[in-house]
mmCIF file of C-alpha atoms in Angstrom:
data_model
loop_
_atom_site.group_PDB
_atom_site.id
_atom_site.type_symbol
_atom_site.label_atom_id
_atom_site.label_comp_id
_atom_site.label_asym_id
_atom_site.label_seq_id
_atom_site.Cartn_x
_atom_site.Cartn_y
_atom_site.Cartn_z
ATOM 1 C CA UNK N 176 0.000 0.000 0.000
ATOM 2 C CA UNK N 177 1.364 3.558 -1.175
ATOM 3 C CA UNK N 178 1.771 6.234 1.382
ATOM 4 C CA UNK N 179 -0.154 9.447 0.388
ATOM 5 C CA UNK N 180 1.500 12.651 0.664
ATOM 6 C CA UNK N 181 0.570 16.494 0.344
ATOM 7 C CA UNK N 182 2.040 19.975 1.454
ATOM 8 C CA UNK N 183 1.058 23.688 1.764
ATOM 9 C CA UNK N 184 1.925 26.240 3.758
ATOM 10 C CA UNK N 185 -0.379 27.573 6.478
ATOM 11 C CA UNK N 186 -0.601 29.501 9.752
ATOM 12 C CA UNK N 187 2.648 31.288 7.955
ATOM 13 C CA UNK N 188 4.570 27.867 8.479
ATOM 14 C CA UNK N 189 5.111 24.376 6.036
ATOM 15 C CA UNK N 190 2.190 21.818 6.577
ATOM 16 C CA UNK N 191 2.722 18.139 5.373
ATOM 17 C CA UNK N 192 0.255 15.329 5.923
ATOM 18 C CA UNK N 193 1.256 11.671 5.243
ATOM 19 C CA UNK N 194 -1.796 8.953 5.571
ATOM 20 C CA UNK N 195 -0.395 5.427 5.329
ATOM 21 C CA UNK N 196 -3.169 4.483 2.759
ATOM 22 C CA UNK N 197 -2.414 6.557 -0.620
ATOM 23 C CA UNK N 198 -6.642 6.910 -1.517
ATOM 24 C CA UNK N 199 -6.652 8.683 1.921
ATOM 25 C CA UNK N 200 -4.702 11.488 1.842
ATOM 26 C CA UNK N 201 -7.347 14.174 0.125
ATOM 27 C CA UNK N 202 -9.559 13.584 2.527
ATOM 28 C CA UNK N 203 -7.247 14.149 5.208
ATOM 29 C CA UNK N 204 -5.675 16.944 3.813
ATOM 30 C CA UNK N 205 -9.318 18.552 3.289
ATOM 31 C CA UNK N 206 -9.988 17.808 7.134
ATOM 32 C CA UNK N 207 -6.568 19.015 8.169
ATOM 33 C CA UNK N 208 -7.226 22.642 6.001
ATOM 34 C CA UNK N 209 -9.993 22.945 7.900
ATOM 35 C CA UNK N 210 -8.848 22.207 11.112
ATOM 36 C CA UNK N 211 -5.935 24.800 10.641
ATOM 37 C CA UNK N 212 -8.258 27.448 9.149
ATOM 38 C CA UNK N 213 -10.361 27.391 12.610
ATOM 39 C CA UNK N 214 -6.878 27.502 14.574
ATOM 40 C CA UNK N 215 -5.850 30.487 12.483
ATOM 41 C CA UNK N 216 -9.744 32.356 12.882
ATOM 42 C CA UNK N 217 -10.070 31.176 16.980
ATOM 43 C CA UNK N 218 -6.263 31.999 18.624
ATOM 44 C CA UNK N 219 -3.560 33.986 15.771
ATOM 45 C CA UNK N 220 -2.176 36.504 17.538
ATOM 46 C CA UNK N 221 -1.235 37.920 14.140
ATOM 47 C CA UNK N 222 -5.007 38.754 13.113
ATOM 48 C CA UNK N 223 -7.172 41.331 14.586
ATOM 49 C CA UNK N 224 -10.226 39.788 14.304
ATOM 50 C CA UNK N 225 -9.182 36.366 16.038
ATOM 51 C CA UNK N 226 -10.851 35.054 19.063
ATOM 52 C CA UNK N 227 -7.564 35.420 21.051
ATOM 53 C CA UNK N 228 -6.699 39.332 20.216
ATOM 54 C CA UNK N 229 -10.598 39.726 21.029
ATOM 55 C CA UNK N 230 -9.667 38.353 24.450
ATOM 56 C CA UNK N 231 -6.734 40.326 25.054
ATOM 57 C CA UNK N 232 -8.542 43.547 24.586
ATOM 58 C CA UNK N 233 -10.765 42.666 27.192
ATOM 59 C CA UNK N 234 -8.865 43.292 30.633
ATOM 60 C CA UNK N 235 -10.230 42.127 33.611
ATOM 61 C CA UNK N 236 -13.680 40.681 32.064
ATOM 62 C CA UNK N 237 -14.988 37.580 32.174
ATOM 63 C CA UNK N 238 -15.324 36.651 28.499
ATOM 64 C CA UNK N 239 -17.007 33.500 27.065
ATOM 65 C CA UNK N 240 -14.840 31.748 24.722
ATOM 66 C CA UNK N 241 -15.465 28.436 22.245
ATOM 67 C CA UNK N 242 -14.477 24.878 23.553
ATOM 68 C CA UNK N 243 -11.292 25.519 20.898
ATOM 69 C CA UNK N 244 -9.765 28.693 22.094
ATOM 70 C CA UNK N 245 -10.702 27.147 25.916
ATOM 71 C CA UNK N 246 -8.536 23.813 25.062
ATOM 72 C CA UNK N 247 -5.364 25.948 23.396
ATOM 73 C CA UNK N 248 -5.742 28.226 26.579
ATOM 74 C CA UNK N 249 -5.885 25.282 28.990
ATOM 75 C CA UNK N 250 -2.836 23.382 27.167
ATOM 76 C CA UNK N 251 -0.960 26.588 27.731
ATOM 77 C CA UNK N 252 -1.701 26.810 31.291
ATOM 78 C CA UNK N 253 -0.746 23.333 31.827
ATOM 79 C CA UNK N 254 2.108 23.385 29.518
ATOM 80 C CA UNK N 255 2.780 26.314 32.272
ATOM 81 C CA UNK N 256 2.583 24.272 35.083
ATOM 82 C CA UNK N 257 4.553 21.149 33.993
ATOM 83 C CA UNK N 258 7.152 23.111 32.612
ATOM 84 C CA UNK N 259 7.545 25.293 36.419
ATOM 85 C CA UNK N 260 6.862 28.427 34.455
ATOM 86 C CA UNK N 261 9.736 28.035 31.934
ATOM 87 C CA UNK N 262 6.991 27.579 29.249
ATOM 88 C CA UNK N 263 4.217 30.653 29.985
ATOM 89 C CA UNK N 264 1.329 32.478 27.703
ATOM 90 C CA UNK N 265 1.675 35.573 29.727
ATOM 91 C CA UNK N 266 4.992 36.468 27.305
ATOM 92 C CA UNK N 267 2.524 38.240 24.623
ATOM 93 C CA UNK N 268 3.625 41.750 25.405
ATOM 94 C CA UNK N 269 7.350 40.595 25.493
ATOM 95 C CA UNK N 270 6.964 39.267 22.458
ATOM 96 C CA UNK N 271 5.355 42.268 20.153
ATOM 97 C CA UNK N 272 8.007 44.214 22.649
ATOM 98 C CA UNK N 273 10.756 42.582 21.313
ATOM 99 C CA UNK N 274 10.094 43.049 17.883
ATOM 100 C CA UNK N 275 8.370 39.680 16.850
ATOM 101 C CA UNK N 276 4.384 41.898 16.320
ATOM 102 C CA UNK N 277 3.555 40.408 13.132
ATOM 103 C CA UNK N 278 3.735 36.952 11.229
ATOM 104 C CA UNK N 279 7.634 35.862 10.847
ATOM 105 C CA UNK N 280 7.155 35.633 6.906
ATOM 106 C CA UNK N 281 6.337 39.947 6.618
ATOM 107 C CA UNK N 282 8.892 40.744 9.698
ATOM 108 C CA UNK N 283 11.835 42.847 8.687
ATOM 109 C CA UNK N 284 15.301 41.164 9.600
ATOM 110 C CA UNK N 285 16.731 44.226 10.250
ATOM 111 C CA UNK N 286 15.656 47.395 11.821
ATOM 112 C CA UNK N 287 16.510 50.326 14.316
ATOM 113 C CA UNK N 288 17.183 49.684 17.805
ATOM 114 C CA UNK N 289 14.807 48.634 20.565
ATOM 115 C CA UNK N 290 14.565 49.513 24.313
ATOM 116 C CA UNK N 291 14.919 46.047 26.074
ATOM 117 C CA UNK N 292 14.242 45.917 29.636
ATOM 118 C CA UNK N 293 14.304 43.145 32.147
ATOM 119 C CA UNK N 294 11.617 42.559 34.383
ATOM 120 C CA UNK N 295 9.196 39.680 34.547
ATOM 121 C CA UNK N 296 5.819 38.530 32.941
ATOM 122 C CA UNK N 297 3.069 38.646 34.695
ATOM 123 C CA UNK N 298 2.316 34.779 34.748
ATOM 124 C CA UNK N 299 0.117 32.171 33.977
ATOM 125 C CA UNK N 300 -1.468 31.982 37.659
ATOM 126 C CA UNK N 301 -3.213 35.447 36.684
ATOM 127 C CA UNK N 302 -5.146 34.308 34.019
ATOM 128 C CA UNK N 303 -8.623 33.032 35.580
ATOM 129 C CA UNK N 304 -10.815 30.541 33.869
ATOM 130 C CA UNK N 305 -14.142 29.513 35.175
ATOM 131 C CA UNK N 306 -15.476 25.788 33.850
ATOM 132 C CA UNK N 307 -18.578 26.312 34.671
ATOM 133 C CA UNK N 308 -19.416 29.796 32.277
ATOM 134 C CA UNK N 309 -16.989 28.441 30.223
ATOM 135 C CA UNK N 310 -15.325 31.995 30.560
ATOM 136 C CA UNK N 311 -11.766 33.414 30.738
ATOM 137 C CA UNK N 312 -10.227 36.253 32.676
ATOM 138 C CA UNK N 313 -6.949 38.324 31.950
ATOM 139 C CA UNK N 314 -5.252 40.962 33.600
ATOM 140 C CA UNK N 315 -4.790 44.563 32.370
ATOM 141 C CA UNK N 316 -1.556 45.053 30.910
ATOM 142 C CA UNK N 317 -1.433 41.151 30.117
ATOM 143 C CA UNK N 318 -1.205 39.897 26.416
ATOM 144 C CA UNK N 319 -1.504 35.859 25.931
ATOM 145 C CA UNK N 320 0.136 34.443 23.443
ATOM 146 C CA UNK N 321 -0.460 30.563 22.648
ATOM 147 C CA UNK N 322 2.535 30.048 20.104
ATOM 148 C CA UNK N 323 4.250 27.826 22.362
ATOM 149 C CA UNK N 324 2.164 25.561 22.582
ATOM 150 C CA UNK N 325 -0.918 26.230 19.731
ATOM 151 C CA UNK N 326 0.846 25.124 17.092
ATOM 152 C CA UNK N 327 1.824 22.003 18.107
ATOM 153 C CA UNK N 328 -1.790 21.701 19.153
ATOM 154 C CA UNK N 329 -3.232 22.280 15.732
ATOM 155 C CA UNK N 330 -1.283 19.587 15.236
ATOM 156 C CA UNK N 331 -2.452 17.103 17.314
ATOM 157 C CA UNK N 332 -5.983 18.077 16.444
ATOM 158 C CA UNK N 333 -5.397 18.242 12.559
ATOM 159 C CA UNK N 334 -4.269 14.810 12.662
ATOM 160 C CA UNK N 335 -6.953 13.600 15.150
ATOM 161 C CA UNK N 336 -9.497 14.865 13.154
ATOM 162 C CA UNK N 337 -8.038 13.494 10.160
ATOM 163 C CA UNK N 338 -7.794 10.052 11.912
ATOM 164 C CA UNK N 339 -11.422 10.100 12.588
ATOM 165 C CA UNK N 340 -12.570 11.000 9.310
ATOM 166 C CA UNK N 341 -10.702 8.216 7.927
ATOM 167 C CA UNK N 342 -11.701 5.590 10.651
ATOM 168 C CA UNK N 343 -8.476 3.578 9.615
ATOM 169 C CA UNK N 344 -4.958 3.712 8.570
ATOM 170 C CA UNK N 345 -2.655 5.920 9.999
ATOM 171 C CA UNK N 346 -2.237 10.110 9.428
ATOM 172 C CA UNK N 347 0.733 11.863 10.370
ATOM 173 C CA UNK N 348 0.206 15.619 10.758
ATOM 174 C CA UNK N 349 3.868 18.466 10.794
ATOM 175 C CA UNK N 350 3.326 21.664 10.944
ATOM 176 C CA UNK N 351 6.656 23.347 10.843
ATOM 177 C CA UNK N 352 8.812 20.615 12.052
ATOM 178 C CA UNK N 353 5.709 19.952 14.728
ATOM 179 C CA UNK N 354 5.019 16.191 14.459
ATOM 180 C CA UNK N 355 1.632 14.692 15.644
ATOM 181 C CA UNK N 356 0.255 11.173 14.461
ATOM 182 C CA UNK N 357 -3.036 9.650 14.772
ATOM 183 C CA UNK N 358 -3.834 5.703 14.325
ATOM 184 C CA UNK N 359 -1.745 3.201 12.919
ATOM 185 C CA UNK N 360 2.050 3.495 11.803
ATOM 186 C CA UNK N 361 3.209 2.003 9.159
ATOM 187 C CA UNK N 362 5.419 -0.817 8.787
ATOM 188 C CA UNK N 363 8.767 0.093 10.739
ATOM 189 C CA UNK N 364 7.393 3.206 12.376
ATOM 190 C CA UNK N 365 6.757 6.981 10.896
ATOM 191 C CA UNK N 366 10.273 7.975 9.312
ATOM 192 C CA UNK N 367 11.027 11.245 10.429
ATOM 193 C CA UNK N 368 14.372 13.707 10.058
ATOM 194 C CA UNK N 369 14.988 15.714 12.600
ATOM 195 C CA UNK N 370 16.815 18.817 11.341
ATOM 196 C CA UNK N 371 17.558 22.413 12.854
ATOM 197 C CA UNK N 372 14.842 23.873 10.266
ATOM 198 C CA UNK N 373 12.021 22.821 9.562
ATOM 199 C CA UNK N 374 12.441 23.568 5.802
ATOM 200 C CA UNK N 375 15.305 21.079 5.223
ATOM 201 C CA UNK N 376 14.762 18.644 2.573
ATOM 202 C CA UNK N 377 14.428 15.016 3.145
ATOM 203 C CA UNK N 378 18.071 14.766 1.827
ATOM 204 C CA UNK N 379 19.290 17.654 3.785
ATOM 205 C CA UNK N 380 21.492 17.438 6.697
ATOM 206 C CA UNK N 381 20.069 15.641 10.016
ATOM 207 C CA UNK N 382 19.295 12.351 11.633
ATOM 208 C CA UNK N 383 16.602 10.133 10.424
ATOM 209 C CA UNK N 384 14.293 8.263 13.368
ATOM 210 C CA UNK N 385 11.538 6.452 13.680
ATOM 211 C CA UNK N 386 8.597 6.872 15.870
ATOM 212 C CA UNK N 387 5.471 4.260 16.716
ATOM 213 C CA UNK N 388 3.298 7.065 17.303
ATOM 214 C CA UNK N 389 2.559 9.897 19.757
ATOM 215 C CA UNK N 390 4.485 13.300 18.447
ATOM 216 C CA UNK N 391 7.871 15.158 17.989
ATOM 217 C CA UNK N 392 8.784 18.480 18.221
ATOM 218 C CA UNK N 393 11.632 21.073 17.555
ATOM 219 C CA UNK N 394 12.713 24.373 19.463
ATOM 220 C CA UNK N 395 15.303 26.295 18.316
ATOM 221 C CA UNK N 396 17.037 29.529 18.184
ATOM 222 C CA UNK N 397 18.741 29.984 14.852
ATOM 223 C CA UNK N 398 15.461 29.930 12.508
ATOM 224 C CA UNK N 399 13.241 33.069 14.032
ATOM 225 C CA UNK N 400 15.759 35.657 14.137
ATOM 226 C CA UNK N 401 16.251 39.129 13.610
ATOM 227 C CA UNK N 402 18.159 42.113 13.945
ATOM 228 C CA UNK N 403 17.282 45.370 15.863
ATOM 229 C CA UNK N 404 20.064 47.960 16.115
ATOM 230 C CA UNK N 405 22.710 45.236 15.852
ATOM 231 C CA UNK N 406 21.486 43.262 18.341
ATOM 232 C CA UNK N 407 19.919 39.627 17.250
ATOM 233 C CA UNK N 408 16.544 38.108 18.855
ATOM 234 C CA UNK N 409 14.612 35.096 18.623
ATOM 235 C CA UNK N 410 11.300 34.148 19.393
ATOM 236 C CA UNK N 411 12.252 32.492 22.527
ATOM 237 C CA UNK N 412 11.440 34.432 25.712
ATOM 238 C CA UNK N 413 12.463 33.460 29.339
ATOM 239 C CA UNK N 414 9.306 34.728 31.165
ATOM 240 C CA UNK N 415 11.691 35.240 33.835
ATOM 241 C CA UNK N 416 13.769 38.584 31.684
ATOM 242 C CA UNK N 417 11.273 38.587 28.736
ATOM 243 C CA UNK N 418 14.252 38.858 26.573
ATOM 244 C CA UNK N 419 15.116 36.062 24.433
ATOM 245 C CA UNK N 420 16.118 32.858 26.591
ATOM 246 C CA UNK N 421 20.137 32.767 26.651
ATOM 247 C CA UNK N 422 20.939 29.178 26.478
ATOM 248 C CA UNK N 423 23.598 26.844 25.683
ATOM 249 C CA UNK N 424 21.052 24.868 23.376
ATOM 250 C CA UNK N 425 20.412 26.402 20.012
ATOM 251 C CA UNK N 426 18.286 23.584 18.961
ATOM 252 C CA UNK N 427 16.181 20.996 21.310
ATOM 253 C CA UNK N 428 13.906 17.889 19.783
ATOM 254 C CA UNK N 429 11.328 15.861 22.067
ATOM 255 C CA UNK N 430 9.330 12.936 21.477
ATOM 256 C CA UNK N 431 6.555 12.598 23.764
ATOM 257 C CA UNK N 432 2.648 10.963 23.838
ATOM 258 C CA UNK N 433 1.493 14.514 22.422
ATOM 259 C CA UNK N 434 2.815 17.129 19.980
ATOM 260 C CA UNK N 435 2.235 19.586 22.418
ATOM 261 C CA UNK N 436 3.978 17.958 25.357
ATOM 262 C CA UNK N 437 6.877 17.184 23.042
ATOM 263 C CA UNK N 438 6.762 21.245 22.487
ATOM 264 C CA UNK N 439 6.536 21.901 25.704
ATOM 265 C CA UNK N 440 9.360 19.672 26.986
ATOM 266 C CA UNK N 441 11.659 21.466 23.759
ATOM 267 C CA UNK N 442 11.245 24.531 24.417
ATOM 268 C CA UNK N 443 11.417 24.730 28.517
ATOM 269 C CA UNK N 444 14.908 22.964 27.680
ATOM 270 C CA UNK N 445 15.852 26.022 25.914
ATOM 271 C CA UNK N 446 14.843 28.169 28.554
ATOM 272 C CA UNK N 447 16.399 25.483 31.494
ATOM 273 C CA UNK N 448 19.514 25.662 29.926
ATOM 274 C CA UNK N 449 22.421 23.621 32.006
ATOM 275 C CA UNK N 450 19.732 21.486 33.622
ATOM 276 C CA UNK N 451 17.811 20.345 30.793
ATOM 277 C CA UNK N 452 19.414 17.293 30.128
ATOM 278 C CA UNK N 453 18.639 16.256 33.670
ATOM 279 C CA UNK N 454 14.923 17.358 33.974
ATOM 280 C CA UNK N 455 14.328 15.318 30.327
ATOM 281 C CA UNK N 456 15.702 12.357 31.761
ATOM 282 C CA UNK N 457 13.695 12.472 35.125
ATOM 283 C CA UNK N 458 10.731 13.173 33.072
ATOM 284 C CA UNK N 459 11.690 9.643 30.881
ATOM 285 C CA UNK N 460 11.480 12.183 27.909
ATOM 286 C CA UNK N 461 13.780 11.183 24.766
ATOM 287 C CA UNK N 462 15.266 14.179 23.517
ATOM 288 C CA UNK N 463 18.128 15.649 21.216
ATOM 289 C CA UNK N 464 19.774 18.678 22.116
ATOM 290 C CA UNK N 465 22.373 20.535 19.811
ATOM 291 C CA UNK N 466 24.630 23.186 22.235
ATOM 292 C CA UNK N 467 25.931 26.568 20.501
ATOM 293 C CA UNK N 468 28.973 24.979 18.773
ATOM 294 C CA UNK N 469 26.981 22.136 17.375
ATOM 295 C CA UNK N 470 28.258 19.394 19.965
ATOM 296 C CA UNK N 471 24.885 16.815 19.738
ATOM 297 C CA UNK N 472 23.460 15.069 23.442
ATOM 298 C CA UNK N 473 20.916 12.946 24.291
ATOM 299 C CA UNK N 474 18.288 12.759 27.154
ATOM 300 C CA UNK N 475 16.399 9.482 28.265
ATOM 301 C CA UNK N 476 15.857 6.757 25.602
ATOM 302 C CA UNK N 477 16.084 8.657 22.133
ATOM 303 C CA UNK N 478 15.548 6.622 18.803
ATOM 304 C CA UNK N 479 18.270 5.113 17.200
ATOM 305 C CA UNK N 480 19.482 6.866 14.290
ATOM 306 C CA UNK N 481 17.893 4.710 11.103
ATOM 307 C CA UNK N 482 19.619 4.828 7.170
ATOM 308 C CA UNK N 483 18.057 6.991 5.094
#
């Protein structure tokens, strides 16, 4: 049986969908579109008119929100909580503060110089959601932002969705170098390379795994960067400085039971720094972390390399 295989681009990233039965993959790739064009419409925080930026500019009111924007907010929070606040939606402001205010594809990668101050966010204990309205709370002066974590969970919806529409086989979801699958693997597990970018051919440089299921992720520093007043950023904050996380890890890859806890797990590494490699392996959590001069470790029981 022939794989099927399609790409885009959406939600300003690369989208490929594999289903392990060829006939299949329109139908996912329908399903998946649509899944991502509800992601886009419920929490961007590049659109005006999304759910999300209609939340942030309403401080300190109770605002109803739909089960989809409630489930990215309450991965976020717990993504929060796992991670000990090294992973934490409250960076928003930080974020359009440090330059990164737009989608990556339309930012300049060069530009006059910013003020950059250290202080702290605000964090994710002051956002207040309430089950029963099925309402969320935010601060004044706080900003969520979900791209930690809402990618990776369009993801793991896309393929889910995809999965069920199908009701067989096996659909394997990336959304820039975010990995979720759904159902059944094929033969010898989901062939995967793990590169630095996301955009790296098949034949590019990287190590080639295989995974049974569950999903992969990648957080790195070299890919999202730019240049104000001589001074490079990426779109990694420490909550604790909101300034771009300084780390000895330029690059961090999980594989986890979810996409998002896989992007979770990458990119509090990042911000961890020294310690990482000891937190994945008490967390069991296989992991591949590339340090500043390109020196490759490994955390807890990462797949073997496989030949291409």
């Amino acid at each position: 049986m022939a794989m099927g295989r399609a790409s885009w681009r959406a939600l300003g990233t690369s989208v490929h969908v594999l289903a392990t039965d060829g006939s299949d993959v329109d139908r996912a790739t329908a399903v998946v579109g649509a899944a991502l064009t509800e992601v886009d419409e419920t929490y961007s925080r590049f659109r005006d008119d999304s759910e999300l930026s209609r939340l942030n500019a309403r401080p300190n009111q109770a605002t109803v929100v739909s089960p989809l924007l409630m489930t990215a907010i309450t991965a976020a929070l717990r993504g929060a909580r796992c991670s000990d606040g090294a992973v934490d939606p409250t960076v928003g402001r930080a974020m359009r503060l440090i330059g990164y205010d737009g989608d990556f594809a339309d930012l300049p990668r060069d530009g006059a110089a910013i003020t950059l101050r250290v202080e702290q966010v605000a964090g994710w204990r002051t956002i207040r959601i309430d089950r029963f309205s099925h309402s969320v709370t935010i601060p004044t002066g706080v900003e969520l932002d979900l791209g930690s974590t809402g990618k990776a969970l369009a993801a793991d919806v896309a393929a889910a969705a995809a999965h069920r529409a199908l009701g067989h086989g096996g659909v394997l979801v990336s959304l820039g170098g975010d990995i979720a699958t759904a159902g059944e693997a094929p033969s010898g597990g989901w062939r995967i390379l793990v590169a630095e970018d996301s955009e790296t051919p098949p034949d590019g440089d990287g190590e080639t795994i295989c995974i049974e299921g569950g999903g992969l992720a990648t957080s790195s520093t070299t890919v999202r960067r730019w240049t104000r007043g001589g001074i490079s950023l990426h779109h990694i904050v420490d909550p604790r400085t909101c300034l771009p996380a300084q780390s000895p890890w330029r690059t961090v890859t999980v594989a986890a039971s979810s996409c998002v806890d896989a992007n979770v797990a990458a990119t509090a590494a990042i911000v961890r720094g020294d310690g990482a490699p000891a937190w994945l392996d008490g967390l069991g959590l296989p992991a591949r972390l590339v340090a500043v001069d390109g020196a490759v470790r490994y955390a807890a029981a990462w797949p073997l390399a496989v030949a291409r």
